[in-house]
PDB file of C-alpha atoms and ligand atoms in Angstrom:
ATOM      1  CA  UNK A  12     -16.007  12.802  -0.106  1.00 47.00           C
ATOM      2  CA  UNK A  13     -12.934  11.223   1.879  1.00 52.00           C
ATOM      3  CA  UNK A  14     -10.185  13.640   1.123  1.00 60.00           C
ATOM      4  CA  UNK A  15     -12.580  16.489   2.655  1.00 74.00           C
ATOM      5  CA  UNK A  16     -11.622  14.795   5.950  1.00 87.00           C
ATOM      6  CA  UNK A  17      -7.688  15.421   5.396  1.00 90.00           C
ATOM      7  CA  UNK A  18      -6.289  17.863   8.029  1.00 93.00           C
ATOM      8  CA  UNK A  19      -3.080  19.708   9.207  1.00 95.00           C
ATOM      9  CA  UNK A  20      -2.467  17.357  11.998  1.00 97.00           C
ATOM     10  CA  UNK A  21      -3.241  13.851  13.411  1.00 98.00           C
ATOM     11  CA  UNK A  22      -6.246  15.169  15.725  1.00 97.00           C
ATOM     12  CA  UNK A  23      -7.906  17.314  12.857  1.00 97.00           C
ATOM     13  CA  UNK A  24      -7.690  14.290  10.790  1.00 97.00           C
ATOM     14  CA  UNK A  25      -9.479  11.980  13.269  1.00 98.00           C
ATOM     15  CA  UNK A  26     -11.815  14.456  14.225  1.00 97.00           C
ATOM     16  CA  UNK A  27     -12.285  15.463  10.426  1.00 97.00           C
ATOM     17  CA  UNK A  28     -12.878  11.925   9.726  1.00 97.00           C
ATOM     18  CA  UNK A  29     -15.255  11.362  12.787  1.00 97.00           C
ATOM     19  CA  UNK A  30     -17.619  14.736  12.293  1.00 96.00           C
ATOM     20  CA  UNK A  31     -18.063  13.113   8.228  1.00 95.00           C
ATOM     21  CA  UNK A  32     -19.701   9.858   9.674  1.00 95.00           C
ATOM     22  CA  UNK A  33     -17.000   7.483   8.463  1.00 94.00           C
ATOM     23  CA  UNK A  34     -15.046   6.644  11.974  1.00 97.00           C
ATOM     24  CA  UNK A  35     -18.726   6.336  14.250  1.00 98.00           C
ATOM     25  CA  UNK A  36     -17.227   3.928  17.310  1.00 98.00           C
ATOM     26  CA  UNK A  37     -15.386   6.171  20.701  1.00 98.00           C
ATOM     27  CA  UNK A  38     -12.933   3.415  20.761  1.00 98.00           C
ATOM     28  CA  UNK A  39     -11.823   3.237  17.201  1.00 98.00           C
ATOM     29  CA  UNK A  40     -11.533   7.158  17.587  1.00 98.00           C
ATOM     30  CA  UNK A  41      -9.405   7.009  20.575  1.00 98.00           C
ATOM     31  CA  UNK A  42      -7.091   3.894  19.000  1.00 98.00           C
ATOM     32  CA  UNK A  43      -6.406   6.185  15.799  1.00 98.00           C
ATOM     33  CA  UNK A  44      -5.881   9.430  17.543  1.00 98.00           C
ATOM     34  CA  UNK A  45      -2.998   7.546  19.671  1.00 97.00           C
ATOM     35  CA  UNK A  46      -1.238   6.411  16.578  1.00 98.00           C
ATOM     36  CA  UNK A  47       0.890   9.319  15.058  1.00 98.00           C
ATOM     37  CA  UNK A  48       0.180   8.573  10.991  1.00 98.00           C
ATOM     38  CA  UNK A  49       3.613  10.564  10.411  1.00 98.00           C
ATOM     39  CA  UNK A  50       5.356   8.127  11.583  1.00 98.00           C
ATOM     40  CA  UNK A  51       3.776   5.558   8.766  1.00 98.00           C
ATOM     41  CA  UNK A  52       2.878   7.706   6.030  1.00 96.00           C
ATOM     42  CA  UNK A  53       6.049  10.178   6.083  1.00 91.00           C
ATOM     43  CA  UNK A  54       5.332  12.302   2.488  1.00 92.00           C
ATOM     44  CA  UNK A  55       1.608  13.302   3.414  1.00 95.00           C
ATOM     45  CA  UNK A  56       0.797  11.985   6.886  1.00 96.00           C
ATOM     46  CA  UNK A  57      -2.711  13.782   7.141  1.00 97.00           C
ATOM     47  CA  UNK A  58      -3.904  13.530   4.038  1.00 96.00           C
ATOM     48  CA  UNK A  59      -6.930  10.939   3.656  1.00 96.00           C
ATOM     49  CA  UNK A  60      -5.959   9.401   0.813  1.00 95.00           C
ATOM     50  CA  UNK A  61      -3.171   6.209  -0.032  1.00 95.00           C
ATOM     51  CA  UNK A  62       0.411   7.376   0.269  1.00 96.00           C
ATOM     52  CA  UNK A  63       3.682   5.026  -1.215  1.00 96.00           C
ATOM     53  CA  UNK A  64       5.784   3.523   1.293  1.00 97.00           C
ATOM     54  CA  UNK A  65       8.461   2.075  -0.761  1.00 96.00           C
ATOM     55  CA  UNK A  66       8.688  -1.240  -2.222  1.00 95.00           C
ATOM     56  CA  UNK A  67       5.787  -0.823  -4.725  1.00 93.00           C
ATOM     57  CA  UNK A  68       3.418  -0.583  -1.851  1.00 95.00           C
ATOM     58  CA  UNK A  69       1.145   2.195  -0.337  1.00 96.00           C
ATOM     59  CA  UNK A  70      -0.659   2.890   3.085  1.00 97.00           C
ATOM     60  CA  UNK A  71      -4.485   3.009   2.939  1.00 96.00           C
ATOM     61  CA  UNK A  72      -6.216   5.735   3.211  1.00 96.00           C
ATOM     62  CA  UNK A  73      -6.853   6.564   6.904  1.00 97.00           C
ATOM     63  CA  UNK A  74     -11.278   6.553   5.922  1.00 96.00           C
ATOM     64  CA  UNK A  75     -10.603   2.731   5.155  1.00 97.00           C
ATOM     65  CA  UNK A  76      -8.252   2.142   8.409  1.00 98.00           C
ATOM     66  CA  UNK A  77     -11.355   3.664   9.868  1.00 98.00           C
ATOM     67  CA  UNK A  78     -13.536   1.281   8.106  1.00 97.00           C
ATOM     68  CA  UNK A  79     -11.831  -1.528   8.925  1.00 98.00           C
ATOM     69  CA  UNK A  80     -11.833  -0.978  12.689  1.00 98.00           C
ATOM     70  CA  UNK A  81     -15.187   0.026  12.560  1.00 98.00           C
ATOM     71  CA  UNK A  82     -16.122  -3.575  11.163  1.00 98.00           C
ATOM     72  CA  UNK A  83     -14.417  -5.217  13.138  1.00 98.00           C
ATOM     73  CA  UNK A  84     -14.823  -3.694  16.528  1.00 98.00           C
ATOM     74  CA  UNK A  85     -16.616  -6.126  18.504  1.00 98.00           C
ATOM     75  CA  UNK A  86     -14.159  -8.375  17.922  1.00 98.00           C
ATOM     76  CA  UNK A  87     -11.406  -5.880  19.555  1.00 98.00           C
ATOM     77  CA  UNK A  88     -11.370  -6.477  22.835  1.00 95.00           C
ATOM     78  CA  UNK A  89      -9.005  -6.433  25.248  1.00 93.00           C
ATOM     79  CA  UNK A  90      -7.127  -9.720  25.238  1.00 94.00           C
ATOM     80  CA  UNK A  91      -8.248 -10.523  21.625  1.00 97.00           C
ATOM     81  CA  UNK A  92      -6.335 -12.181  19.209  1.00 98.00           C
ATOM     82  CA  UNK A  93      -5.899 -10.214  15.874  1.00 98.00           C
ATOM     83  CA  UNK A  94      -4.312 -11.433  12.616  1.00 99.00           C
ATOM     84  CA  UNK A  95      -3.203  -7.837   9.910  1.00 99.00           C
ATOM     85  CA  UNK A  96      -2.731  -9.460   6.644  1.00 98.00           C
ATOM     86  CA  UNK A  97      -0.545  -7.450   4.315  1.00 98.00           C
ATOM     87  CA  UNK A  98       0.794  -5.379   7.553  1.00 98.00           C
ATOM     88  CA  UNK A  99       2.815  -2.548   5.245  1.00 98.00           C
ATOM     89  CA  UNK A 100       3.628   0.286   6.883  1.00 98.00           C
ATOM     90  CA  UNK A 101       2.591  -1.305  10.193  1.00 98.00           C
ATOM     91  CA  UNK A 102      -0.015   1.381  11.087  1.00 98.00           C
ATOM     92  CA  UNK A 103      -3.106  -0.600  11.317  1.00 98.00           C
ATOM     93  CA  UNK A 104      -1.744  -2.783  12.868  1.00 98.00           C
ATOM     94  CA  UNK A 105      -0.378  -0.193  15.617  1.00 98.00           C
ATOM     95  CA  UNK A 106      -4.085   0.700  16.214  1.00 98.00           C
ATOM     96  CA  UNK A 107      -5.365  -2.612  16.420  1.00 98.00           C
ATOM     97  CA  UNK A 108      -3.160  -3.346  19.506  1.00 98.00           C
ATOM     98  CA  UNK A 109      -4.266  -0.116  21.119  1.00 97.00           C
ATOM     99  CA  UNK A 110      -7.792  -1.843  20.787  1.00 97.00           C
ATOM    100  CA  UNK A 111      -6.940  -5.262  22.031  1.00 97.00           C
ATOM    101  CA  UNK A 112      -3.842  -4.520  24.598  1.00 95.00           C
ATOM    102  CA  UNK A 113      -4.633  -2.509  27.367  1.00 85.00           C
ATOM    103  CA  UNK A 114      -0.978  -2.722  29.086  1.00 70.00           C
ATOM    104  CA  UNK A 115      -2.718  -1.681  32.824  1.00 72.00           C
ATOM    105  CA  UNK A 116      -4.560  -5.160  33.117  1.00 70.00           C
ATOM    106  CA  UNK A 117      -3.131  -8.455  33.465  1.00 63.00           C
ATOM    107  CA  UNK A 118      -6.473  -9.015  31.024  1.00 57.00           C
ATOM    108  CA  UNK A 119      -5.285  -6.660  28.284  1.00 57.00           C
ATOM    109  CA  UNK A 120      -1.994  -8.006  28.242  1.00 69.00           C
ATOM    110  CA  UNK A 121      -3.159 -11.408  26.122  1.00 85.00           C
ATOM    111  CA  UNK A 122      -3.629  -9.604  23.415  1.00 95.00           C
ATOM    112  CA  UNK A 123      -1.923 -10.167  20.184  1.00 97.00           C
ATOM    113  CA  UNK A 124      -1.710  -8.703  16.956  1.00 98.00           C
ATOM    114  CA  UNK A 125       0.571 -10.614  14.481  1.00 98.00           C
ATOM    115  CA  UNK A 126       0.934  -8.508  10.963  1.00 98.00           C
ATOM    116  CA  UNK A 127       2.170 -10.559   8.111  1.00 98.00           C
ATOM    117  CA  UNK A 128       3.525  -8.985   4.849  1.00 98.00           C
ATOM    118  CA  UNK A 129       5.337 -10.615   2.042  1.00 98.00           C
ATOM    119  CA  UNK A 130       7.761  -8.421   1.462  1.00 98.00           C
ATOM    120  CA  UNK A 131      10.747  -8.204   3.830  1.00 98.00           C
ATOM    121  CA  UNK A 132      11.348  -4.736   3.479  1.00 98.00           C
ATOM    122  CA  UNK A 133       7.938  -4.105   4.630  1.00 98.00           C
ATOM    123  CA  UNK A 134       8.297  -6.401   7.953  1.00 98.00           C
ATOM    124  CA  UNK A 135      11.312  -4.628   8.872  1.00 98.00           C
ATOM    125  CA  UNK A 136       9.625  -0.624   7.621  1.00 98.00           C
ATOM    126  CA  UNK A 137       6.624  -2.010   9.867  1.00 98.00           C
ATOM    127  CA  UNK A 138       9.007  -2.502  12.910  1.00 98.00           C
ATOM    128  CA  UNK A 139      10.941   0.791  12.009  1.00 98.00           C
ATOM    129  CA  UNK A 140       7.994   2.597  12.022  1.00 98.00           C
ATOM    130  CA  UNK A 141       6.619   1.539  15.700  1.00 98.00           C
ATOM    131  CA  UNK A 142       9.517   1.804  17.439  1.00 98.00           C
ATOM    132  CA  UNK A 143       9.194   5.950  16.475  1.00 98.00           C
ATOM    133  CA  UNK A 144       6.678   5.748  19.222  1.00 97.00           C
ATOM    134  CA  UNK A 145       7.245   4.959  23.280  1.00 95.00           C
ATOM    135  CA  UNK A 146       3.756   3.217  23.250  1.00 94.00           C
ATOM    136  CA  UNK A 147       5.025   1.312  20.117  1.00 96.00           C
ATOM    137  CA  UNK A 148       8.466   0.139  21.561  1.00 96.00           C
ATOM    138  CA  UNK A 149       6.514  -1.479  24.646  1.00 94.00           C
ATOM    139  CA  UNK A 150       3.793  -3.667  22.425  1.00 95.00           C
ATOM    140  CA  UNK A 151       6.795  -4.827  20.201  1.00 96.00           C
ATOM    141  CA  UNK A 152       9.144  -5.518  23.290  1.00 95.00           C
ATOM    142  CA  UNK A 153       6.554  -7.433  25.173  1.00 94.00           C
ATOM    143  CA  UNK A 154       5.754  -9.147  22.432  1.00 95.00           C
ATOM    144  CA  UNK A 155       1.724  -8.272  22.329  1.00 96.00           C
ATOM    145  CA  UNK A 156       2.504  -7.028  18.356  1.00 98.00           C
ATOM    146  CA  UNK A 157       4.923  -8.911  15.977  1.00 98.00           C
ATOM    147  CA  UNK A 158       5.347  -9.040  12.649  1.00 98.00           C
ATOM    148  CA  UNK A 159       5.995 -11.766   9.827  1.00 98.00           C
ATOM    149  CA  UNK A 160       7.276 -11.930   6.543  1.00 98.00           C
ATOM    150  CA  UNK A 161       4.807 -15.019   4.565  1.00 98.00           C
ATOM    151  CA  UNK A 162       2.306 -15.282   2.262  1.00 98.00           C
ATOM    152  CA  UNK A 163      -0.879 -13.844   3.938  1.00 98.00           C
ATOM    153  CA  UNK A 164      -2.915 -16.300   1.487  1.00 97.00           C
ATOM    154  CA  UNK A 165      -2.496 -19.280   4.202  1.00 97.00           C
ATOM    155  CA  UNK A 166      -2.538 -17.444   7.433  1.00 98.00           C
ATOM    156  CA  UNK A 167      -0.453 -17.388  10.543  1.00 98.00           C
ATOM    157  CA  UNK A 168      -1.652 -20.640  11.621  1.00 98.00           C
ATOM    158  CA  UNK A 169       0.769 -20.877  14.545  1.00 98.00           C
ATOM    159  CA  UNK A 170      -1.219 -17.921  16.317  1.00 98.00           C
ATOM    160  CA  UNK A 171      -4.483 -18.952  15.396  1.00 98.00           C
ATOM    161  CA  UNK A 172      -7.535 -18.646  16.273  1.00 98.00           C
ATOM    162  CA  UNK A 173      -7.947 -15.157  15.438  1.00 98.00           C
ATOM    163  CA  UNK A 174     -11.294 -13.135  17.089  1.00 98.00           C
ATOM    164  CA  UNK A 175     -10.710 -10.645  13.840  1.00 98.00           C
ATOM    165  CA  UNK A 176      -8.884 -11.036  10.531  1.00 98.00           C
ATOM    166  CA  UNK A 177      -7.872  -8.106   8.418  1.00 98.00           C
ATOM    167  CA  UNK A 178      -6.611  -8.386   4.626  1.00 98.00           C
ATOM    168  CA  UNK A 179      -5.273  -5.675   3.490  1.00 97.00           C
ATOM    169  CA  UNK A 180      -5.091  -6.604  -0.010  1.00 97.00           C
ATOM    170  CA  UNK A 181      -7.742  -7.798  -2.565  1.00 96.00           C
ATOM    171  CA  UNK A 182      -7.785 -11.440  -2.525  1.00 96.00           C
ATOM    172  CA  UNK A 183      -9.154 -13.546  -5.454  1.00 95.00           C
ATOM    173  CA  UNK A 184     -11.388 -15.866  -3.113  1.00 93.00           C
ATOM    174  CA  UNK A 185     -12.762 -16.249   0.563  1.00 93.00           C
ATOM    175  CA  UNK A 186      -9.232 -17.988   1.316  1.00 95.00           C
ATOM    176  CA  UNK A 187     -10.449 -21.972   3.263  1.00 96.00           C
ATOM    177  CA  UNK A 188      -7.690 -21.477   4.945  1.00 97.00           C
ATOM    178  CA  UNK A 189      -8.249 -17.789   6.933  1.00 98.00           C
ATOM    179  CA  UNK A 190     -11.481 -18.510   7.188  1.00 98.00           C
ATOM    180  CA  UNK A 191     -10.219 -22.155   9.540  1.00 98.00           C
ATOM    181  CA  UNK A 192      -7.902 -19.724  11.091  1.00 98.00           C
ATOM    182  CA  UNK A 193     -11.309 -17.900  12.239  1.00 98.00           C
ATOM    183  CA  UNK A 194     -12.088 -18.237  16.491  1.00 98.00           C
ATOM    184  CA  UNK A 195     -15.892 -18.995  16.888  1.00 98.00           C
ATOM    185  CA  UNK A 196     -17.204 -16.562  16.963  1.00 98.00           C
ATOM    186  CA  UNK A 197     -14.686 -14.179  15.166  1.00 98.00           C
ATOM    187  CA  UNK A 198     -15.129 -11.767  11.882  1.00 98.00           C
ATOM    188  CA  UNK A 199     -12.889 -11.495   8.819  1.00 98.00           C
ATOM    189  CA  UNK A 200     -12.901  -8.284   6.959  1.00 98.00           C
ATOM    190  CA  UNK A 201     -11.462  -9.185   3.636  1.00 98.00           C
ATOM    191  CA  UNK A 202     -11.216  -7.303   0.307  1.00 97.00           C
ATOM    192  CA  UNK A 203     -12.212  -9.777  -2.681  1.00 97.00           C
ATOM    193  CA  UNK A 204     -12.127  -9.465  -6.443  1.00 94.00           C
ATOM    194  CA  UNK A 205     -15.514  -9.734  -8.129  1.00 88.00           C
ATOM    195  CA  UNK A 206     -14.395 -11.562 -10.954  1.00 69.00           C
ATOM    196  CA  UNK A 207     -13.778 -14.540  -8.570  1.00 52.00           C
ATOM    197  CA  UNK A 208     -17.286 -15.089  -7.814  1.00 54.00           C
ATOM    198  CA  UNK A 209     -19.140 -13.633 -11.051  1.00 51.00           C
ATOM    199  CA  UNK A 210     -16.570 -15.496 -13.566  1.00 52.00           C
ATOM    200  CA  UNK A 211     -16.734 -14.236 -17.089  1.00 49.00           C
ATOM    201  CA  UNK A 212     -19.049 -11.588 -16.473  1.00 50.00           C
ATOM    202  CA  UNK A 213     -16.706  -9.562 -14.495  1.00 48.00           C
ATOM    203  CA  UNK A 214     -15.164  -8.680 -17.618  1.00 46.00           C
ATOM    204  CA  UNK A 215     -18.886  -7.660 -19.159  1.00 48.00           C
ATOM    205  CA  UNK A 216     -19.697  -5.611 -16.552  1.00 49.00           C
ATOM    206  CA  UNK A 217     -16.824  -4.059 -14.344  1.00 53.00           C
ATOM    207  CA  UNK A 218     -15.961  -6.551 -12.003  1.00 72.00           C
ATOM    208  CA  UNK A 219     -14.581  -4.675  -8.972  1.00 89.00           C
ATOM    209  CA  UNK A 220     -13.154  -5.739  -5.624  1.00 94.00           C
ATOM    210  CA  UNK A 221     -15.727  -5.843  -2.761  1.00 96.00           C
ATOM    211  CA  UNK A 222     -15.261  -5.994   1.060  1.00 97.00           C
ATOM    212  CA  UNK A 223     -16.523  -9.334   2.736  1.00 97.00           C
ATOM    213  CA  UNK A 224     -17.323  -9.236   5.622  1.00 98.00           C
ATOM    214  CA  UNK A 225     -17.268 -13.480   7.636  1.00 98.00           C
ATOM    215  CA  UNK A 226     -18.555 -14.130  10.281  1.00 98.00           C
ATOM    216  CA  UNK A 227     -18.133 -17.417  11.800  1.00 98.00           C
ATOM    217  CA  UNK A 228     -20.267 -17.624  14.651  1.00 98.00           C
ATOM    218  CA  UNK A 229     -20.153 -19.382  17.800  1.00 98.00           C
ATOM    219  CA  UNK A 230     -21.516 -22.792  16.754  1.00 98.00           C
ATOM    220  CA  UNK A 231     -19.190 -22.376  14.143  1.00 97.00           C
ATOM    221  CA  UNK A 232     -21.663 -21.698  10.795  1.00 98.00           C
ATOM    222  CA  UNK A 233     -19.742 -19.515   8.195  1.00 98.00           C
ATOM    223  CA  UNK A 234     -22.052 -16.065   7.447  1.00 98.00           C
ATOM    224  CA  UNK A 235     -20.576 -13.933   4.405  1.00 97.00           C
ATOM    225  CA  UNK A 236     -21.620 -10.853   3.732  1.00 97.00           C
ATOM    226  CA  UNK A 237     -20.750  -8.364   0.495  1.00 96.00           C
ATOM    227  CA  UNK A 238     -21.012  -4.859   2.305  1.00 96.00           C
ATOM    228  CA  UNK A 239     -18.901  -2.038  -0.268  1.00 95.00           C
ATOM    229  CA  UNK A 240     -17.121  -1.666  -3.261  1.00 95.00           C
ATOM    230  CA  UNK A 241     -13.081  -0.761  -2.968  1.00 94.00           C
ATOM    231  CA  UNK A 242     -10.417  -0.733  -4.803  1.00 92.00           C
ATOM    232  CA  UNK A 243      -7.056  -2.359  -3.215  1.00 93.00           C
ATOM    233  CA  UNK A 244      -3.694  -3.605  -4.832  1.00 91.00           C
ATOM    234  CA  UNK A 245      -3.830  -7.399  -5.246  1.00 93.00           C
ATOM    235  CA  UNK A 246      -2.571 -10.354  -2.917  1.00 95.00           C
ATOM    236  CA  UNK A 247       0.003 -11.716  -4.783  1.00 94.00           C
ATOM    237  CA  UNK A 248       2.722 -13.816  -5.374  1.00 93.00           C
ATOM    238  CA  UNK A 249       6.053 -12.346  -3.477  1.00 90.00           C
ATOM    239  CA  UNK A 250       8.043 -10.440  -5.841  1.00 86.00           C
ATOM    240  CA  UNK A 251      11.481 -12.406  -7.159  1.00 80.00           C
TER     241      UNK A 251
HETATM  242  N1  SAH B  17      -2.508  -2.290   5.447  1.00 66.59           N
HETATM  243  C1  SAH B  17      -1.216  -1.742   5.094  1.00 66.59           C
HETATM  244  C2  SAH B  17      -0.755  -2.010   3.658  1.00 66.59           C
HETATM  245  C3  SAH B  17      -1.752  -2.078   2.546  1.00 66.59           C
HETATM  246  S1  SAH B  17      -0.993  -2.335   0.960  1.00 66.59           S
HETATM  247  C4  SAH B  17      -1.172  -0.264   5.348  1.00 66.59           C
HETATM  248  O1  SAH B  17      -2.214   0.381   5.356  1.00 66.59           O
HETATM  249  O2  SAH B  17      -0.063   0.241   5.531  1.00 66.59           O
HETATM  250  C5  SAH B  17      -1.097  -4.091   0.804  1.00 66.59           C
HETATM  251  C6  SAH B  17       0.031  -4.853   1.424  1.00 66.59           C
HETATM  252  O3  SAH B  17      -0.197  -6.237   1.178  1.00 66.59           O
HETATM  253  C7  SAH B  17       1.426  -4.537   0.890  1.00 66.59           C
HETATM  254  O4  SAH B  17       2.265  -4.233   1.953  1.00 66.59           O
HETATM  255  C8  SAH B  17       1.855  -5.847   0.204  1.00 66.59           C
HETATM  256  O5  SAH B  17       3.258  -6.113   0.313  1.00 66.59           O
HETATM  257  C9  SAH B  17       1.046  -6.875   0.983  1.00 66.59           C
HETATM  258  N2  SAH B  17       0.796  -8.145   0.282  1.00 66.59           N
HETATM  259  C10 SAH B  17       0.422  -8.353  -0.996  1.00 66.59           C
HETATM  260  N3  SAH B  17       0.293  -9.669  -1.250  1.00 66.59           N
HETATM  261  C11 SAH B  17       0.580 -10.328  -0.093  1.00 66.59           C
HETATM  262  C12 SAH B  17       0.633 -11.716   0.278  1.00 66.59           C
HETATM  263  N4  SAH B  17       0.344 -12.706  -0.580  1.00 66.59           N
HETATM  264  N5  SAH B  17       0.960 -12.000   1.559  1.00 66.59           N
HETATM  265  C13 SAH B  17       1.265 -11.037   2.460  1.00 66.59           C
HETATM  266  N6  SAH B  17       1.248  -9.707   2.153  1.00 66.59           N
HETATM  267  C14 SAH B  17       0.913  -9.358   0.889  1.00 66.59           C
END
């Protein structure tokens, strides 16, 4: 049903995408519509399906940016603290500081998103890509977006805790580690491979990737839930 929702231009995709059910939340409509996908996804901006961005990787489809906000979305507050795991083309990452900055209030301004990606190319593309935008040049000069180049798999302790997490890449386990990088209370939204948690009967009968969905609440108790299947490119090792 998603690529129904592709349009000519930036608004008919959001709008396309709200009127089909799968972006429900005023906010998370109003974040997207402010970030220009042309300047992340270049070949086939409005088109609601994965594009390549160079280096082997792609941007997500702009239903599953829209699920992943959605998710997440009481976690995005102004002055929030977000942590983009596999940051790419930078674009999610670009509407998750239009959900957590709000440059008008002294309030809005402690907001953070720090994107990681492993792949310098990507870090720097991610940059690039922001900077095509006035709004963009602001949250990278004052610092209320930056970006990393590390392995996602262990964080980015130094700015943690995070209110919301967001992998962008299928991981083969609940990483310890993101999960301690968690503020309570704070949610993780994290693709995982099935065959981590069903062991050899993945292989009998499909496996998959699913998205978690962690909460850690405010007493801090860990709450996991499996909510839909997917189908992302693996966390992995940086290439050599
Ligand atoms: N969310 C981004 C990119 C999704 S593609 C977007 O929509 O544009 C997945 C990304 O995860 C790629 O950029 C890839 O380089 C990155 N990645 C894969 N393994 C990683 C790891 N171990 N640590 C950090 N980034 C990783």
């Amino acid at each position: 049903m998603a690529w129904y929702c592709s349009g000519s231009s930036n608004n008919e995709l959001i709008e396309n995408l709200s009127r089909g059910g799968l972006i429900k939340n005023e906010r998370v409509k109003r974040a997207m519509m402010a970030v220009d996908r042309a300047h992340y996804a270049p070949s086939r901006p409005y088109s609601d399906s994965p594009q390549p961005i160079g280096h082997g990787a792609t941007i997500s489809a702009p239903h599953m940016h829209g699920h992943a906000c959605e998710y997440l979305i009481n976690y995005l507050r102004p002055g929030s603290r977000v942590l983009d795991i596999g940051s790419g083309s930078g674009y999610l990452t670009h509407v998750f500081a239009n959900l957590v900055v709000d440059v008008s209030s002294s309030e809005g301004l402690r907001g953070q998103v720090i994107g990681v990606d492993h792949i310098q190319g990507l870090v720097d593309l991610a940059s690039h890509n922001m900077r095509k935008s006035e709004d963009g040049r602001k949250l990278l000069e004052s610092e209320r977006v930056k970006f990393f180049k590390a392995d996602g798999r262990r964080g980015w302790p130094e700015g943690a805790p995070y209110d919301a997490i967001h992998v962008g890449a299928a991981a083969q386990e609940l990483h310890p580690l993101l999960v301690e990088q968690l503020r309570a209370p704070g949610r993780m939204f994290i693709p995982v491979n099935a065959e981590a948690e069903q062991g050899s009967l993945a292989g009998v009968f499909g496996g998959g990737q699913y998205i978690w969905v962690v909460d850690k609440k405010e007493d801090g108790s860990v709450h996991k839930e499996k909510v839909f299947q997917v189908s992302y490119v693996p966390l992995t090792d940086a290439p050599k």
